[in-house]
Coordinates of C-alpha atoms in Angstrom, one line a residue:
M1302 CA -0.2 -0.1 0.0
I1303 CA 1.6 3.6 -0.8
P1304 CA 1.4 5.8 1.8
K1305 CA -1.4 8.7 1.2
N1306 CA 1.1 11.5 2.4
F1307 CA 3.6 10.3 -0.2
I1308 CA 1.1 10.8 -2.8
H1309 CA 0.9 14.4 -1.4
D1310 CA 4.7 15.2 -1.5
L1311 CA 4.7 13.5 -4.7
L1312 CA 2.1 16.2 -6.1
N1313 CA 3.7 18.9 -3.9
R1314 CA 7.3 17.8 -5.4
L1315 CA 6.1 17.8 -9.1
D1316 CA 5.4 20.7 -11.5
I1317 CA 2.2 19.5 -13.7
V1318 CA 3.4 21.6 -16.4
D1319 CA 6.4 19.7 -16.8
V1320 CA 4.9 16.5 -16.7
I1321 CA 2.4 17.1 -19.2
E1322 CA 4.8 18.7 -21.4
R1323 CA 6.5 15.3 -21.8
Y1324 CA 3.4 14.2 -24.0
V1325 CA 1.4 17.6 -25.3
P1326 CA 3.4 21.0 -26.3
L1327 CA 1.9 23.7 -24.1
K1328 CA 1.4 27.4 -24.4
K1329 CA 1.4 30.4 -21.9
A1330 CA -2.1 31.8 -21.5
G1331 CA -2.2 34.6 -18.8
A1332 CA -2.0 32.6 -15.8
N1333 CA -2.7 29.1 -17.4
Y1334 CA -0.9 27.1 -20.2
I1335 CA -3.2 25.8 -22.9
A1336 CA -3.2 23.1 -25.7
C1337 CA -5.2 21.0 -27.9
C1338 CA -6.7 18.4 -26.1
P1339 CA -4.8 15.0 -26.1
F1340 CA -7.9 13.1 -25.2
H1341 CA -10.3 14.5 -28.0
N1342 CA -9.7 15.7 -31.0
E1343 CA -10.4 19.6 -31.5
K1344 CA -9.0 22.5 -33.6
S1345 CA -9.0 25.2 -30.7
P1346 CA -7.3 24.6 -27.8
S1347 CA -9.8 24.2 -24.5
F1348 CA -7.2 21.7 -22.4
T1349 CA -6.2 24.1 -19.9
V1350 CA -3.4 23.8 -17.2
S1351 CA -3.0 25.5 -13.8
Q1352 CA 0.4 25.8 -12.4
S1353 CA -0.5 27.5 -9.1
K1354 CA -3.3 25.0 -8.6
Q1355 CA -1.4 22.0 -10.2
F1356 CA -4.2 20.4 -12.2
Y1357 CA -5.6 20.4 -15.3
H1358 CA -9.4 21.0 -17.1
C1359 CA -10.6 20.4 -20.6
F1360 CA -13.2 22.8 -21.4
G1361 CA -14.2 20.6 -24.4
C1362 CA -14.6 17.1 -23.2
G1363 CA -14.5 17.4 -19.3
A1364 CA -11.3 15.5 -19.0
H1365 CA -9.7 16.4 -15.6
G1366 CA -7.6 15.7 -12.7
T1367 CA -3.7 16.2 -11.3
A1368 CA -0.5 15.0 -13.0
I1369 CA -1.2 11.5 -11.5
G1370 CA -4.5 11.3 -13.3
F1371 CA -2.6 12.7 -16.5
V1372 CA -0.2 10.1 -16.4
M1373 CA -2.6 7.8 -16.1
E1374 CA -5.2 8.5 -18.8
H1375 CA -2.9 9.8 -21.1
G1376 CA -0.8 6.4 -20.8
G1377 CA -3.2 3.9 -20.0
L1378 CA -1.8 3.2 -16.9
G1379 CA -3.0 2.2 -13.6
F1380 CA -2.8 4.1 -10.4
V1381 CA 0.5 2.4 -9.0
D1382 CA 2.3 2.3 -12.4
A1383 CA 1.6 6.3 -12.8
V1384 CA 2.5 6.6 -9.2
E1385 CA 5.7 4.8 -9.8
E1386 CA 6.9 6.4 -13.2
L1387 CA 6.3 9.9 -11.9
A1388 CA 8.4 9.4 -8.4
R1389 CA 10.8 8.0 -10.8
S1390 CA 11.2 11.2 -12.8
A1391 CA 11.4 12.9 -9.4
G1392 CA 14.2 10.6 -8.4
V1393 CA 12.4 9.5 -5.3
T1394 CA 11.3 5.8 -4.2
V1395 CA 7.8 4.8 -3.9
P1396 CA 7.9 3.5 -0.2
R1397 CA 5.2 0.7 0.8
E1398 CA 3.4 0.9 4.0
A1399 CA 2.6 -2.1 6.3
P1400 CA -0.7 -1.8 8.0
M1401 CA -0.8 -1.4 11.6
P1402 CA -1.6 -4.4 13.6
E1403 CA -5.5 -2.7 14.3
Q1404 CA -5.5 -1.6 10.9
A1405 CA -4.3 -5.6 9.6
Q1406 CA -6.9 -7.0 11.8
Q1407 CA -9.9 -4.3 10.0
H1408 CA -8.5 -5.3 6.6
K1409 CA -9.1 -8.9 7.2
V1410 CA -13.1 -7.7 8.1
T1411 CA -13.4 -4.9 5.5
P1412 CA -10.4 -5.3 2.5
D1413 CA -10.0 -3.3 0.1
L1414 CA -12.7 -4.4 -3.0
Y1415 CA -10.2 -3.7 -6.2
E1416 CA -7.7 -6.1 -4.1
V1417 CA -10.3 -8.5 -3.9
M1418 CA -11.2 -8.6 -7.2
Q1419 CA -7.4 -8.3 -8.4
S1420 CA -6.7 -11.7 -6.2
A1421 CA -9.6 -12.9 -8.1
T1422 CA -7.8 -12.0 -11.5
R1423 CA -4.3 -13.6 -10.1
Y1424 CA -5.8 -16.9 -9.3
Y1425 CA -8.2 -17.3 -12.6
R1426 CA -4.8 -16.2 -14.6
D1427 CA -3.1 -19.3 -12.8
Q1428 CA -5.4 -21.4 -13.4
L1429 CA -5.7 -20.8 -17.1
K1430 CA -1.6 -21.8 -17.2
Q1431 CA -2.9 -25.1 -15.5
S1432 CA -5.8 -26.4 -17.6
S1433 CA -5.2 -27.8 -20.9
P1434 CA -8.9 -27.8 -22.2
A1435 CA -9.1 -24.0 -21.4
I1436 CA -5.6 -23.3 -23.5
D1437 CA -6.8 -25.4 -26.0
Y1438 CA -10.2 -23.7 -26.7
L1439 CA -8.1 -19.8 -26.7
K1440 CA -5.5 -21.8 -29.5
R1441 CA -8.6 -22.5 -31.3
R1442 CA -9.8 -19.5 -31.5
G1443 CA -6.8 -18.0 -32.7
L1444 CA -5.6 -16.4 -29.5
S1445 CA -1.9 -15.5 -28.4
G1446 CA -0.5 -16.0 -25.0
E1447 CA 0.6 -12.1 -25.5
I1448 CA -3.0 -11.2 -26.3
A1449 CA -4.3 -13.6 -23.0
L1450 CA -1.8 -12.0 -21.3
R1451 CA -2.5 -8.1 -22.2
F1452 CA -6.1 -8.8 -21.5
G1453 CA -5.6 -10.9 -18.2
I1454 CA -7.6 -13.6 -19.6
G1455 CA -8.1 -16.4 -16.7
Y1456 CA -10.1 -19.6 -16.3
A1457 CA -12.4 -20.5 -13.5
P1458 CA -12.5 -24.2 -13.0
E1459 CA -14.9 -26.4 -12.3
G1460 CA -16.1 -26.8 -8.7
W1461 CA -18.3 -24.8 -6.1
Q1462 CA -16.0 -23.2 -3.9
N1463 CA -12.8 -22.9 -5.7
L1464 CA -12.3 -19.2 -4.6
G1465 CA -11.9 -20.6 -0.7
S1466 CA -8.3 -21.5 -1.6
V1467 CA -7.7 -18.0 -2.4
F1468 CA -9.5 -16.0 0.3
A1469 CA -9.0 -17.1 4.3
N1470 CA -12.4 -16.2 5.1
Y1471 CA -15.1 -17.4 2.4
Q1472 CA -18.0 -16.0 4.3
D1473 CA -16.1 -12.4 4.3
S1474 CA -18.9 -9.9 2.8
S1475 CA -16.4 -8.6 0.1
L1476 CA -17.1 -11.7 -2.0
L1477 CA -20.7 -11.0 -1.9
E1478 CA -20.2 -7.3 -2.3
T1479 CA -18.1 -7.9 -5.6
G1480 CA -20.5 -10.6 -6.7
L1481 CA -17.6 -13.2 -7.0
V1482 CA -20.1 -15.6 -4.8
I1483 CA -23.8 -16.2 -4.5
E1484 CA -25.1 -17.2 -1.4
N1485 CA -28.7 -19.1 -1.7
E1486 CA -31.9 -19.2 0.6
D1487 CA -30.1 -21.6 3.1
G1488 CA -27.2 -19.2 3.4
K1489 CA -24.9 -21.6 1.6
R1490 CA -22.0 -20.0 -0.7
Y1491 CA -20.7 -21.2 -4.2
D1492 CA -18.3 -19.7 -6.6
R1493 CA -20.5 -17.3 -9.4
F1494 CA -18.3 -18.5 -11.9
R1495 CA -17.0 -22.4 -12.9
D1496 CA -15.6 -23.8 -15.8
R1497 CA -15.5 -20.6 -17.8
I1498 CA -12.9 -18.8 -19.7
M1499 CA -12.6 -15.6 -17.4
F1500 CA -12.4 -11.8 -18.9
P1501 CA -11.5 -9.3 -16.6
I1502 CA -13.6 -6.0 -16.9
V1503 CA -11.1 -3.0 -16.5
N1504 CA -11.6 0.7 -15.8
T1505 CA -10.0 3.3 -16.9
R1506 CA -7.5 3.4 -13.9
G1507 CA -6.8 -0.3 -14.9
Q1508 CA -8.5 -1.8 -11.9
V1509 CA -10.7 -5.0 -12.2
I1510 CA -14.1 -4.1 -11.5
G1511 CA -15.7 -7.3 -12.8
F1512 CA -15.3 -10.4 -14.6
G1513 CA -17.2 -11.9 -17.7
G1514 CA -17.2 -15.5 -18.1
R1515 CA -17.7 -17.8 -21.3
V1516 CA -18.4 -21.5 -21.3
L1517 CA -15.4 -23.3 -23.0
D1518 CA -17.7 -25.4 -25.7
S1519 CA -22.0 -25.4 -24.9
G1520 CA -23.9 -24.3 -22.3
D1521 CA -26.2 -21.8 -21.0
P1522 CA -26.1 -19.2 -20.4
K1523 CA -23.0 -18.6 -22.9
Y1524 CA -21.6 -15.3 -21.3
L1525 CA -22.2 -14.7 -17.5
N1526 CA -21.3 -11.6 -16.3
S1527 CA -20.5 -10.0 -12.9
P1528 CA -24.0 -8.8 -11.2
E1529 CA -24.1 -4.7 -10.5
T1530 CA -21.7 -3.7 -7.6
V1531 CA -20.7 -0.9 -6.1
L1532 CA -17.4 -1.6 -8.0
F1533 CA -19.4 -1.9 -11.4
E1534 CA -22.4 -0.7 -13.3
K1535 CA -22.5 -2.1 -16.7
G1536 CA -24.2 0.9 -18.4
R1537 CA -21.3 2.9 -17.9
E1538 CA -18.6 0.3 -18.5
L1539 CA -16.8 -0.8 -21.8
Y1540 CA -15.0 -4.0 -21.9
G1541 CA -11.5 -2.9 -23.4
L1542 CA -11.5 0.0 -23.1
F1543 CA -8.2 0.7 -21.2
Q1544 CA -6.5 -1.7 -23.1
A1545 CA -7.6 0.4 -26.4
L1546 CA -7.0 3.8 -25.1
K1547 CA -3.7 4.4 -26.9
A1548 CA -5.2 3.2 -30.3
I1549 CA -7.9 5.0 -29.8
R1550 CA -6.3 8.2 -30.0
T1551 CA -3.6 7.4 -32.7
K1552 CA -6.5 6.0 -35.0
R1553 CA -8.7 8.6 -33.8
Q1554 CA -11.6 6.3 -33.6
V1555 CA -13.8 3.7 -31.7
L1556 CA -15.0 0.4 -32.7
V1557 CA -18.1 -0.9 -30.9
V1558 CA -18.4 -4.6 -31.2
E1559 CA -21.1 -6.7 -29.0
G1560 CA -18.9 -10.0 -27.5
Y1561 CA -15.5 -9.8 -25.4
M1562 CA -14.3 -12.6 -27.7
D1563 CA -14.4 -10.0 -30.6
V1564 CA -12.4 -7.3 -28.8
V1565 CA -9.9 -9.5 -28.1
A1566 CA -9.8 -11.1 -31.5
L1567 CA -9.8 -8.1 -33.4
A1568 CA -6.7 -7.0 -31.0
Q1569 CA -4.6 -10.5 -32.0
H1570 CA -5.4 -9.1 -36.0
G1571 CA -3.8 -5.2 -34.9
I1572 CA -7.7 -3.8 -34.5
E1573 CA -6.7 -2.5 -31.2
Y1574 CA -9.2 0.0 -30.9
A1575 CA -12.3 -2.2 -30.5
V1576 CA -14.3 -2.2 -27.2
A1577 CA -17.5 -4.1 -26.1
T1578 CA -20.7 -3.2 -24.5
L1579 CA -21.0 -5.6 -21.2
G1580 CA -24.2 -7.7 -21.9
T1581 CA -26.4 -5.0 -22.2
A1582 CA -27.6 -2.3 -24.8
T1583 CA -25.3 0.5 -25.8
T1584 CA -26.7 3.4 -23.1
P1585 CA -26.2 6.9 -23.4
Y1586 CA -23.6 7.0 -21.4
H1587 CA -21.5 4.6 -23.5
V1588 CA -21.9 7.0 -26.3
Q1589 CA -21.2 10.2 -24.2
K1590 CA -18.2 8.6 -23.0
M1591 CA -16.9 7.7 -26.4
L1592 CA -17.6 11.3 -28.1
R1593 CA -15.4 12.6 -25.1
L1594 CA -12.5 10.4 -26.4
T1595 CA -12.9 10.6 -30.0
D1596 CA -14.4 12.3 -33.0
K1597 CA -15.8 8.9 -34.7
V1598 CA -17.7 6.3 -33.3
M1599 CA -18.5 3.0 -35.4
F1600 CA -20.8 0.4 -34.5
C1601 CA -20.2 -3.1 -35.7
F1602 CA -23.0 -5.6 -35.6
D1603 CA -24.4 -8.9 -36.8
G1604 CA -26.1 -9.0 -39.8
D1605 CA -29.1 -10.9 -38.5
A1606 CA -32.3 -9.8 -36.8
A1607 CA -30.8 -9.3 -33.1
G1608 CA -28.1 -7.5 -34.7
Q1609 CA -30.7 -5.1 -36.3
R1610 CA -32.5 -4.6 -33.1
A1611 CA -29.3 -3.8 -31.4
A1612 CA -28.3 -1.1 -33.8
W1613 CA -31.6 0.6 -33.8
R1614 CA -31.3 0.8 -29.7
A1615 CA -27.9 2.2 -30.1
M1616 CA -29.2 4.6 -32.7
E1617 CA -32.0 5.7 -30.4
N1618 CA -29.3 6.3 -27.3
A1619 CA -27.0 7.9 -29.7
L1620 CA -29.1 11.1 -31.2
P1621 CA -29.3 12.5 -27.8
Q1622 CA -25.5 13.0 -27.6
L1623 CA -24.9 13.9 -31.1
V1624 CA -21.9 16.6 -31.5
D1625 CA -21.9 18.6 -34.7
G1626 CA -18.6 17.7 -36.4
K1627 CA -18.5 14.1 -34.5
H1628 CA -19.3 11.0 -37.0
I1629 CA -20.9 7.8 -35.8
G1630 CA -21.3 5.0 -38.1
F1631 CA -22.8 1.6 -38.5
L1632 CA -21.2 -1.5 -40.1
F1633 CA -23.5 -4.9 -40.6
L1634 CA -21.4 -8.0 -41.1
P1635 CA -22.4 -10.4 -43.7
S1636 CA -24.7 -13.2 -42.4
R1637 CA -22.9 -16.2 -40.2
H1638 CA -20.3 -13.8 -39.1
D1639 CA -19.6 -11.9 -35.8
P1640 CA -16.3 -9.5 -36.4
D1641 CA -14.3 -12.7 -34.7
S1642 CA -14.9 -14.7 -37.1
F1643 CA -14.6 -12.4 -39.9
V1644 CA -11.2 -11.2 -39.4
R1645 CA -9.8 -14.8 -38.8
E1646 CA -11.5 -15.7 -42.1
Y1647 CA -10.9 -12.8 -44.3
G1648 CA -8.0 -10.7 -42.8
T1649 CA -7.4 -7.1 -41.0
A1650 CA -7.4 -5.2 -44.4
A1651 CA -10.8 -6.6 -45.2
F1652 CA -12.2 -5.5 -42.0
E1653 CA -11.1 -2.2 -42.4
Q1654 CA -12.3 -1.7 -45.7
L1655 CA -16.1 -2.6 -44.3
L1656 CA -15.4 0.2 -42.0
Q1657 CA -14.5 2.4 -44.3
E1658 CA -17.7 1.6 -46.4
A1659 CA -20.2 1.8 -43.4
L1660 CA -22.9 3.8 -43.1
P1661 CA -23.3 7.2 -41.4
L1662 CA -25.6 7.5 -38.8
S1663 CA -28.1 9.9 -40.7
S1664 CA -27.8 7.4 -43.8
Y1665 CA -28.9 4.4 -41.3
V1666 CA -31.7 6.6 -40.0
L1667 CA -33.0 7.3 -43.1
R1668 CA -33.0 4.0 -44.6
E1669 CA -34.5 2.3 -41.7
L1670 CA -37.2 4.8 -41.6
S1671 CA -38.1 4.5 -45.1
A1672 CA -37.3 0.5 -45.2
Q1673 CA -40.8 0.1 -43.5
V1674 CA -43.0 2.3 -44.8
D1675 CA -44.8 2.9 -48.8
L1676 CA -43.8 6.2 -49.5
H1677 CA -46.0 6.0 -52.7
T1678 CA -49.3 6.5 -50.4
Q1679 CA -50.4 9.0 -47.9
E1680 CA -50.5 6.5 -45.6
G1681 CA -47.0 5.3 -45.8
R1682 CA -45.5 8.9 -45.9
T1683 CA -47.8 9.9 -42.4
A1684 CA -46.3 6.7 -40.9
L1685 CA -42.9 8.2 -41.7
L1686 CA -43.4 11.3 -40.1
Q1687 CA -44.8 9.5 -37.4
R1688 CA -41.8 7.5 -36.9
A1689 CA -39.5 10.0 -37.3
K1690 CA -40.4 12.3 -34.7
P1691 CA -39.5 10.9 -31.4
L1692 CA -35.9 10.3 -33.4
L1693 CA -35.6 14.1 -34.9
T1694 CA -36.8 15.9 -31.5
V1695 CA -34.4 14.8 -29.1
I1696 CA -31.5 15.7 -31.6
S1697 CA -29.6 18.8 -29.8
A1698 CA -26.7 18.8 -32.3
P1699 CA -28.4 22.2 -34.5
T1700 CA -26.7 21.6 -37.7
T1701 CA -27.1 17.7 -37.9
A1702 CA -30.9 18.0 -36.8
L1703 CA -31.6 20.6 -39.5
L1704 CA -30.3 18.5 -41.7
L1705 CA -32.0 15.1 -40.9
R1706 CA -35.1 17.4 -40.9
K1707 CA -34.6 18.3 -44.4
E1708 CA -34.3 14.8 -45.2
V1709 CA -37.7 13.8 -43.8
A1710 CA -39.6 16.5 -44.8
T1711 CA -38.4 15.7 -48.6
L1712 CA -39.2 12.2 -48.2
A1713 CA -43.0 12.8 -46.9
G1714 CA -43.4 15.2 -49.6
I1715 CA -43.6 18.4 -47.3
T1716 CA -41.4 21.2 -46.7
Q1717 CA -38.8 21.7 -44.3
A1718 CA -41.1 24.4 -42.8
E1719 CA -44.2 22.2 -42.7
L1720 CA -42.0 19.2 -40.5
E1721 CA -41.2 21.7 -38.2
A1722 CA -44.6 23.0 -37.4
L1723 CA -46.2 19.7 -37.3
Y1724 CA -43.4 19.0 -34.7
A1725 CA -43.6 22.0 -32.9
I1726 CA -39.8 22.9 -33.8
K1727 CA -38.6 26.5 -33.2
P1728 CA -37.1 27.0 -36.5
I1729 CA -33.8 28.1 -36.8
G1730 CA -33.0 31.8 -36.2
A1731 CA -36.6 32.3 -34.4
S1732 CA -36.8 34.4 -31.7
P1733 CA -33.0 35.8 -30.9
R1734 CA -33.7 37.6 -28.0
R1735 CA -35.0 35.0 -26.0
A1736 CA -32.3 33.0 -27.2
L1737 CA -30.2 35.4 -25.6
Q1738 CA -32.0 35.5 -22.6
K1739 CA -31.6 31.7 -22.1
A1740 CA -27.8 31.7 -22.7
A1741 CA -27.3 33.9 -19.8
R1742 CA -25.2 32.9 -16.9
P1743 CA -27.2 31.0 -14.3
V1744 CA -26.7 32.4 -10.7
V1745 CA -24.7 30.2 -8.8
S1746 CA -25.5 28.9 -5.4
N1747 CA -23.4 30.2 -2.1
L1748 CA -22.8 26.6 -1.3
R1749 CA -21.2 26.6 -4.9
V1750 CA -19.1 29.4 -4.2
L1751 CA -18.1 28.5 -0.8
L1752 CA -17.3 25.0 -2.5
R1753 CA -15.0 26.7 -5.5
C1754 CA -13.3 28.7 -2.1
L1755 CA -12.1 25.3 -0.6
L1756 CA -10.5 24.0 -3.8
F1757 CA -8.8 27.4 -4.7
Q1758 CA -7.2 27.6 -1.0
P1759 CA -8.0 24.2 0.7
D1760 CA -6.5 25.3 4.2
L1761 CA -9.7 27.5 4.3
A1762 CA -12.0 24.7 5.1
R1763 CA -10.3 24.5 8.6
E1764 CA -11.8 27.5 9.1
L1765 CA -15.4 26.2 8.5
P1766 CA -17.4 26.6 11.5
E1767 CA -18.0 23.3 13.4
N1768 CA -21.8 24.1 13.3
W1769 CA -22.5 24.8 9.8
M1770 CA -25.4 23.2 8.6
A1771 CA -26.9 22.4 4.9
V1772 CA -28.2 19.4 2.5
G1773 CA -27.6 18.3 -0.8
A1774 CA -24.9 17.3 -3.3
E1775 CA -22.7 20.5 -2.7
A1776 CA -22.9 20.4 1.1
A1777 CA -22.0 16.9 1.2
A1778 CA -19.2 17.6 -0.8
I1779 CA -18.3 20.9 1.1
T1780 CA -18.5 18.4 4.2
A1781 CA -16.5 15.8 3.0
L1782 CA -13.6 18.4 2.0
T1783 CA -13.3 19.8 5.6
E1784 CA -13.2 16.4 7.5
W1785 CA -10.5 15.2 5.0
S1786 CA -8.6 18.6 5.8
R1787 CA -8.6 18.6 9.2
T1788 CA -6.9 15.2 9.1
Q1789 CA -3.9 16.5 7.3
E1790 CA -0.8 18.0 8.9
G1791 CA 0.4 21.3 7.4
A1792 CA -0.5 22.9 4.4
V1793 CA -3.0 21.0 1.9
S1794 CA -2.6 21.8 -2.0
S1795 CA -5.6 21.9 -4.2
A1796 CA -3.9 19.0 -6.2
A1797 CA -3.5 16.9 -3.3
M1798 CA -7.5 17.6 -2.4
I1799 CA -8.4 16.6 -5.9
Q1800 CA -6.7 13.3 -6.4
N1801 CA -7.7 12.2 -2.8
F1802 CA -11.4 12.5 -3.9
Q1803 CA -11.0 11.1 -7.8
G1804 CA -13.2 8.2 -8.0
T1805 CA -15.7 9.2 -5.3
V1806 CA -19.1 10.5 -5.4
H1807 CA -18.0 13.8 -5.6
E1808 CA -15.4 13.6 -8.5
S1809 CA -17.6 15.1 -11.0
L1810 CA -19.2 17.8 -8.7
L1811 CA -15.1 18.8 -8.1
A1812 CA -14.6 18.6 -11.6
A1813 CA -17.0 21.5 -12.7
E1814 CA -15.9 23.6 -9.8
Q1815 CA -12.1 23.2 -11.1
A1816 CA -13.2 24.6 -14.3
E1817 CA -15.0 27.2 -12.7
I1818 CA -11.9 28.7 -10.3
M1819 CA -9.3 28.6 -13.4
Q1820 CA -11.2 31.9 -14.4
W1821 CA -10.5 33.6 -10.9
G1822 CA -6.6 34.4 -11.6
E1823 CA -3.9 34.3 -9.1
T1824 CA -4.9 38.2 -7.6
F1825 CA -8.5 36.9 -6.9
N1826 CA -9.7 37.7 -2.8
V1827 CA -10.5 34.3 -2.2
V1828 CA -10.3 35.2 1.7
A1829 CA -12.7 37.8 1.2
E1830 CA -15.1 35.8 -0.8
F1831 CA -14.8 33.0 1.7
Q1832 CA -16.2 35.2 4.4
D1833 CA -18.6 37.0 1.9
V1834 CA -20.5 33.6 1.3
L1835 CA -20.0 32.5 5.3
T1836 CA -22.0 35.6 6.0
K1837 CA -24.2 34.9 3.3
L1838 CA -24.9 31.3 4.4
R1839 CA -25.4 32.5 8.1
N1840 CA -28.1 35.0 6.9
E1841 CA -29.7 32.2 5.0
Q1842 CA -29.9 30.0 8.1
R1843 CA -31.4 32.9 10.2
K1844 CA -34.2 33.2 7.6
Q1845 CA -34.9 29.5 7.9
Q1846 CA -35.0 29.5 11.3
L1847 CA -37.1 32.4 11.2
Q1848 CA -39.6 30.8 9.1
A1849 CA -39.7 27.6 10.7
L1850 CA -40.5 29.6 14.3
H1851 CA -43.5 31.7 12.8
V1852 CA -44.9 28.2 11.4
K1853 CA -44.5 26.9 15.0
M1854 CA -45.7 29.8 16.9
H1855 CA -48.3 29.9 14.2
G1856 CA -49.6 26.5 14.9
T1857 CA -48.9 25.8 18.5
G1858 CA -48.2 29.7 20.4
M1859 CA -45.4 29.5 22.5
K1860 CA -46.2 26.2 24.5
G1861 CA -45.2 24.2 21.4
L1862 CA -41.5 25.7 21.6
D1863 CA -38.9 24.3 23.1
E1864 CA -36.1 26.0 25.4
H1865 CA -33.5 26.4 22.7
E1866 CA -36.7 27.6 20.5
R1867 CA -37.7 29.9 23.0
S1868 CA -34.7 31.5 23.7
L1869 CA -34.0 32.3 20.0
Y1870 CA -37.8 33.5 19.9
L1871 CA -37.0 36.4 22.7
Q1872 CA -33.5 37.1 21.2
L1873 CA -35.3 37.6 17.9
L1874 CA -38.0 39.8 19.6
Q1875 CA -35.5 42.0 21.5
R1876 CA -33.6 42.5 18.3
G1877 CA -36.8 43.4 16.3
E1878 CA -36.4 40.7 13.9
L1879 CA -39.8 39.4 14.6

């Protein structure tokens, strides 16, 4: 285990500008540095690095983090590897911390869930080396030992409680929490995965969060996935993304396929930018995640009815996420082929040639809409307009939406204006004054301002009154930052605070506020802002207390107040506030 104080010291020792400039040329822009983002394709630089705060934020795709986060994201490294690489560059050795006796006891009771998953991964990989049938199966599928190692492929042997040899306490709650075991109604446990090829599912930080298990020959279910857990939410993860990150950036595209074996087989043949959904339809979050990484997302489906249904669902979930200038395409393979079988039979060049000929999303939408109706009849054109409405009204990308509306209107034999009136869509360019009003900057809550102050100057957290009260996501984040800051010795940096909360429920909120404080500048009087927002929050609290007293007094009179409320009421009365 790497001591947390070493992480903080390392971040204080490093200069994030020097770290990032090893990979990306930066240009000075006021107090910050800017560049075209290395995590998505862009022509105008929106990737911003704060040297004083030691973090980066991309205003285009939302990528954010510290020097450690950058090396992880850019190099596709896990947390430990990124820390070790940065430590080497700084000329220091990464220490390892042995837990104290009481911590060791606690570790036995509630071990780190990521460590549990890593232990299971090592076990499955060791078992693969000892299983001739599993090795023969992978060889028949054309996989090399190198590719199996790269994806961490393993084997879960037959038997009901094999993991009992890995974990000292087979009854530990962590085995249930991670989905490695199942417990029946009688309380008896057994391994979830048995006699299956095991595919570790890895997050973008290189941590194993789940597994996919495939039967060697015949059997149901063909694929068995980990259940939803605190680590694994299948609607938000993509198999193979961690291994594909570098190739996605190099090739400037990502290929979405349906199965684990498809991803691995394609990588075996040099197509290393493929990922797969995890036993579920493509979700809006999947699309959003991929469009942040690259400008070109290609979906590949089998040509059968199931593949057509999966493509339609992917299209429906992609439309609301569309961004003008991004490209989404659909490739349907010949019948009786999936990506694995096709690339093995015809080779890499033939597969990539098919990708070049794939249907753009707009062409796919128009093809599917018009194929199901008879455009020579009024009824068919009416059906077209009805089927197109839910698709065309969710597209937020203005240019794409406009062009698709024109195409559908032409197919239906009406004008674009008639279609927009039918769908109650406001025409482009209408009501410019209202549009400007809508674009007005929203009012920022006092809690958001307080959160920004703490991120800008973390030591201010120690000055937050003990008895401050608030509810909501902002309040929870402020409380977490404050409690953590008060446990730290010495000054706390923005980078250390941000790194500490990476991967927590507060990360997305803190990332949004990181972007905001980059606009404040180094001369910004954050102490005055902090004191001002504290005063406003106290006034808000006092106002809420007054309102509560009024309501209670109206209902029960003085008799209904407790001693504290009575005292507060008399004080307010004497001050003339009531």
